[in-house]
């Protein structure tokens, strides 16, 4: 049986795409669907989870080598995300409903700099880097668990 190359590429990409929850959303895929169960099993298999006082960090290394961390409160909501590695992660997926703020900030002129920074009551974001070395983090100030500071998000 032969499959077209485009079908094979799509299948390989779908299998290698890490699963993340969006910033401000519940961690993990929505329960009850077969895809959600498959995604949850895949995420558990590839994620390294570390628990701290008042929150959990789920760390996944993407196929590109970029490390993505989700910071999850005891209420199971992702209050922060961070990334570091040779390629940018899918920020649309990571930032969820906050992605539009990033797109707006990134489209503004940044003379001499490639970094993007947002500092507001709704979102704090820093993203920058250069080819093969990107890093950034974002968090929702109102969702930070008690005792967690921005310095805890790396």
CSV table of C-alpha atoms in Angstrom, one decimal:
chain,number,residue,atom,x,y,z
A,1,UNK,CA,0.0,0.0,0.0
A,2,UNK,CA,1.4,3.4,-1.0
A,3,UNK,CA,0.5,6.8,0.5
A,4,UNK,CA,1.2,10.1,-1.1
A,5,UNK,CA,4.1,12.0,0.4
A,6,UNK,CA,1.9,14.8,1.7
A,7,UNK,CA,-0.3,12.3,3.6
A,8,UNK,CA,2.8,10.7,5.2
A,9,UNK,CA,4.2,14.1,6.2
A,10,UNK,CA,0.9,15.1,7.7
A,11,UNK,CA,0.8,11.9,9.7
A,12,UNK,CA,4.4,12.3,10.9
A,13,UNK,CA,3.8,15.9,11.9
A,14,UNK,CA,0.6,15.0,13.8
A,15,UNK,CA,2.5,12.2,15.7
A,16,UNK,CA,5.4,14.4,16.6
A,17,UNK,CA,3.5,17.5,17.7
A,18,UNK,CA,3.6,17.9,21.5
A,19,UNK,CA,0.4,18.6,23.3
A,20,UNK,CA,0.2,21.8,25.4
A,21,UNK,CA,-2.6,23.5,27.1
A,22,UNK,CA,-3.0,27.2,26.5
A,23,UNK,CA,-2.1,29.9,28.9
A,24,UNK,CA,-5.0,30.6,31.2
A,25,UNK,CA,-6.8,27.4,30.2
A,26,UNK,CA,-7.1,24.1,32.1
A,27,UNK,CA,-4.1,21.8,31.7
A,28,UNK,CA,-4.5,18.8,29.5
A,29,UNK,CA,-6.9,18.2,26.7
A,30,UNK,CA,-10.7,18.3,27.2
A,31,UNK,CA,-11.8,15.0,28.6
A,32,UNK,CA,-14.2,12.6,27.0
A,33,UNK,CA,-13.0,12.4,23.4
A,34,UNK,CA,-10.8,9.7,22.0
A,35,UNK,CA,-8.4,12.3,20.7
A,36,UNK,CA,-8.2,13.8,24.2
A,37,UNK,CA,-7.3,10.4,25.6
A,38,UNK,CA,-4.7,9.8,23.0
A,39,UNK,CA,-3.2,13.3,23.5
A,40,UNK,CA,-3.2,12.9,27.2
A,41,UNK,CA,-1.4,9.6,27.0
A,42,UNK,CA,1.2,11.0,24.6
A,43,UNK,CA,1.8,14.1,26.7
A,44,UNK,CA,2.3,12.0,29.9
A,45,UNK,CA,4.8,9.8,28.0
A,46,UNK,CA,6.9,12.7,26.8
A,47,UNK,CA,6.6,15.2,29.7
A,48,UNK,CA,8.7,15.6,32.8
A,49,UNK,CA,6.6,16.8,35.6
A,50,UNK,CA,8.0,18.5,38.7
A,51,UNK,CA,5.9,19.5,41.7
A,52,UNK,CA,6.6,22.6,43.8
A,53,UNK,CA,4.8,24.2,46.6
A,54,UNK,CA,1.5,25.5,45.1
A,55,UNK,CA,2.2,24.5,41.5
A,56,UNK,CA,3.5,22.0,39.0
A,57,UNK,CA,5.8,22.4,36.0
A,58,UNK,CA,5.3,20.1,33.0
A,59,UNK,CA,8.3,20.2,30.7
A,60,UNK,CA,8.3,18.8,27.1
A,61,UNK,CA,11.2,18.8,24.6
A,62,UNK,CA,9.8,19.4,21.1
A,63,UNK,CA,11.2,17.4,18.2
A,64,UNK,CA,13.2,20.6,17.2
A,65,UNK,CA,15.0,20.5,20.6
A,66,UNK,CA,13.1,23.5,22.1
A,67,UNK,CA,12.1,22.9,25.7
A,68,UNK,CA,8.6,24.2,26.6
A,69,UNK,CA,7.4,24.4,30.2
A,70,UNK,CA,3.9,24.9,31.5
A,71,UNK,CA,3.3,26.1,35.0
A,72,UNK,CA,0.1,24.7,36.4
A,73,UNK,CA,-1.6,25.9,39.6
A,74,UNK,CA,-3.4,23.6,42.0
A,75,UNK,CA,-6.6,24.6,40.2
A,76,UNK,CA,-5.2,22.9,37.1
A,77,UNK,CA,-5.0,26.1,35.2
A,78,UNK,CA,-1.8,27.1,33.2
A,79,UNK,CA,-0.7,30.4,34.7
A,80,UNK,CA,2.6,30.6,32.9
A,81,UNK,CA,4.6,29.2,30.0
A,82,UNK,CA,8.3,29.4,29.0
A,83,UNK,CA,10.4,28.2,26.1
A,84,UNK,CA,14.0,27.9,25.2
A,85,UNK,CA,15.7,26.3,22.2
A,86,UNK,CA,16.7,26.4,18.6
A,87,UNK,CA,13.2,27.2,17.3
A,88,UNK,CA,10.2,29.1,18.4
A,89,UNK,CA,7.4,27.0,19.7
A,90,UNK,CA,3.8,27.4,18.4
A,91,UNK,CA,3.0,30.6,20.4
A,92,UNK,CA,-0.5,30.6,19.0
A,93,UNK,CA,-1.1,27.3,20.8
A,94,UNK,CA,0.8,28.2,23.9
A,95,UNK,CA,-0.7,31.6,24.5
A,96,UNK,CA,-4.3,30.7,23.5
A,97,UNK,CA,-6.6,33.7,23.9
A,98,UNK,CA,-3.5,35.9,24.7
A,99,UNK,CA,-1.9,35.2,21.3
A,100,UNK,CA,-3.5,38.3,19.7
A,101,UNK,CA,-1.7,40.5,22.2
A,102,UNK,CA,1.6,38.9,21.2
A,103,UNK,CA,0.8,39.3,17.5
A,104,UNK,CA,0.0,43.0,18.0
A,105,UNK,CA,3.2,43.6,20.0
A,106,UNK,CA,5.4,41.7,17.6
A,107,UNK,CA,4.0,43.7,14.6
A,108,UNK,CA,5.1,47.0,16.1
A,109,UNK,CA,8.4,48.3,15.0
A,110,UNK,CA,11.4,47.3,17.2
A,111,UNK,CA,14.4,49.4,15.9
A,112,UNK,CA,17.6,47.5,16.5
A,113,UNK,CA,15.9,44.8,18.6
A,114,UNK,CA,14.0,41.6,17.8
A,115,UNK,CA,12.7,41.1,21.3
A,116,UNK,CA,9.0,41.4,22.1
A,117,UNK,CA,7.8,42.5,25.5
A,118,UNK,CA,4.4,43.0,26.9
A,119,UNK,CA,3.8,44.3,30.5
A,120,UNK,CA,0.1,44.7,31.4
A,121,UNK,CA,-2.3,43.7,34.1
A,122,UNK,CA,-3.6,40.9,31.8
A,123,UNK,CA,-0.3,39.5,30.4
A,124,UNK,CA,3.5,39.8,31.0
A,125,UNK,CA,5.5,38.4,28.1
A,126,UNK,CA,9.1,38.5,27.0
A,127,UNK,CA,10.3,36.8,23.8
A,128,UNK,CA,13.5,37.1,21.8
A,129,UNK,CA,16.5,35.5,20.4
A,130,UNK,CA,18.1,34.7,17.1
A,131,UNK,CA,18.4,31.8,14.7
A,132,UNK,CA,18.8,28.6,16.7
A,133,UNK,CA,18.5,30.3,20.1
A,134,UNK,CA,15.1,31.5,21.1
A,135,UNK,CA,13.8,32.1,24.6
A,136,UNK,CA,10.8,33.6,26.3
A,137,UNK,CA,8.2,33.4,28.9
A,138,UNK,CA,4.7,34.6,29.6
A,139,UNK,CA,2.4,34.6,32.6
A,140,UNK,CA,-1.0,36.0,33.6
A,141,UNK,CA,-0.4,38.1,36.8
A,142,UNK,CA,-3.9,37.5,38.2
A,143,UNK,CA,-3.3,33.7,38.0
A,144,UNK,CA,0.0,33.5,39.8
A,145,UNK,CA,-0.4,31.3,42.8
A,146,UNK,CA,0.3,32.8,46.2
A,147,UNK,CA,4.0,32.7,46.9
A,148,UNK,CA,5.0,32.3,43.3
A,149,UNK,CA,7.0,35.2,41.8
A,150,UNK,CA,7.9,35.9,38.2
A,151,UNK,CA,11.5,34.8,39.1
A,152,UNK,CA,10.1,31.2,39.5
A,153,UNK,CA,9.2,31.2,35.7
A,154,UNK,CA,12.2,30.2,33.7
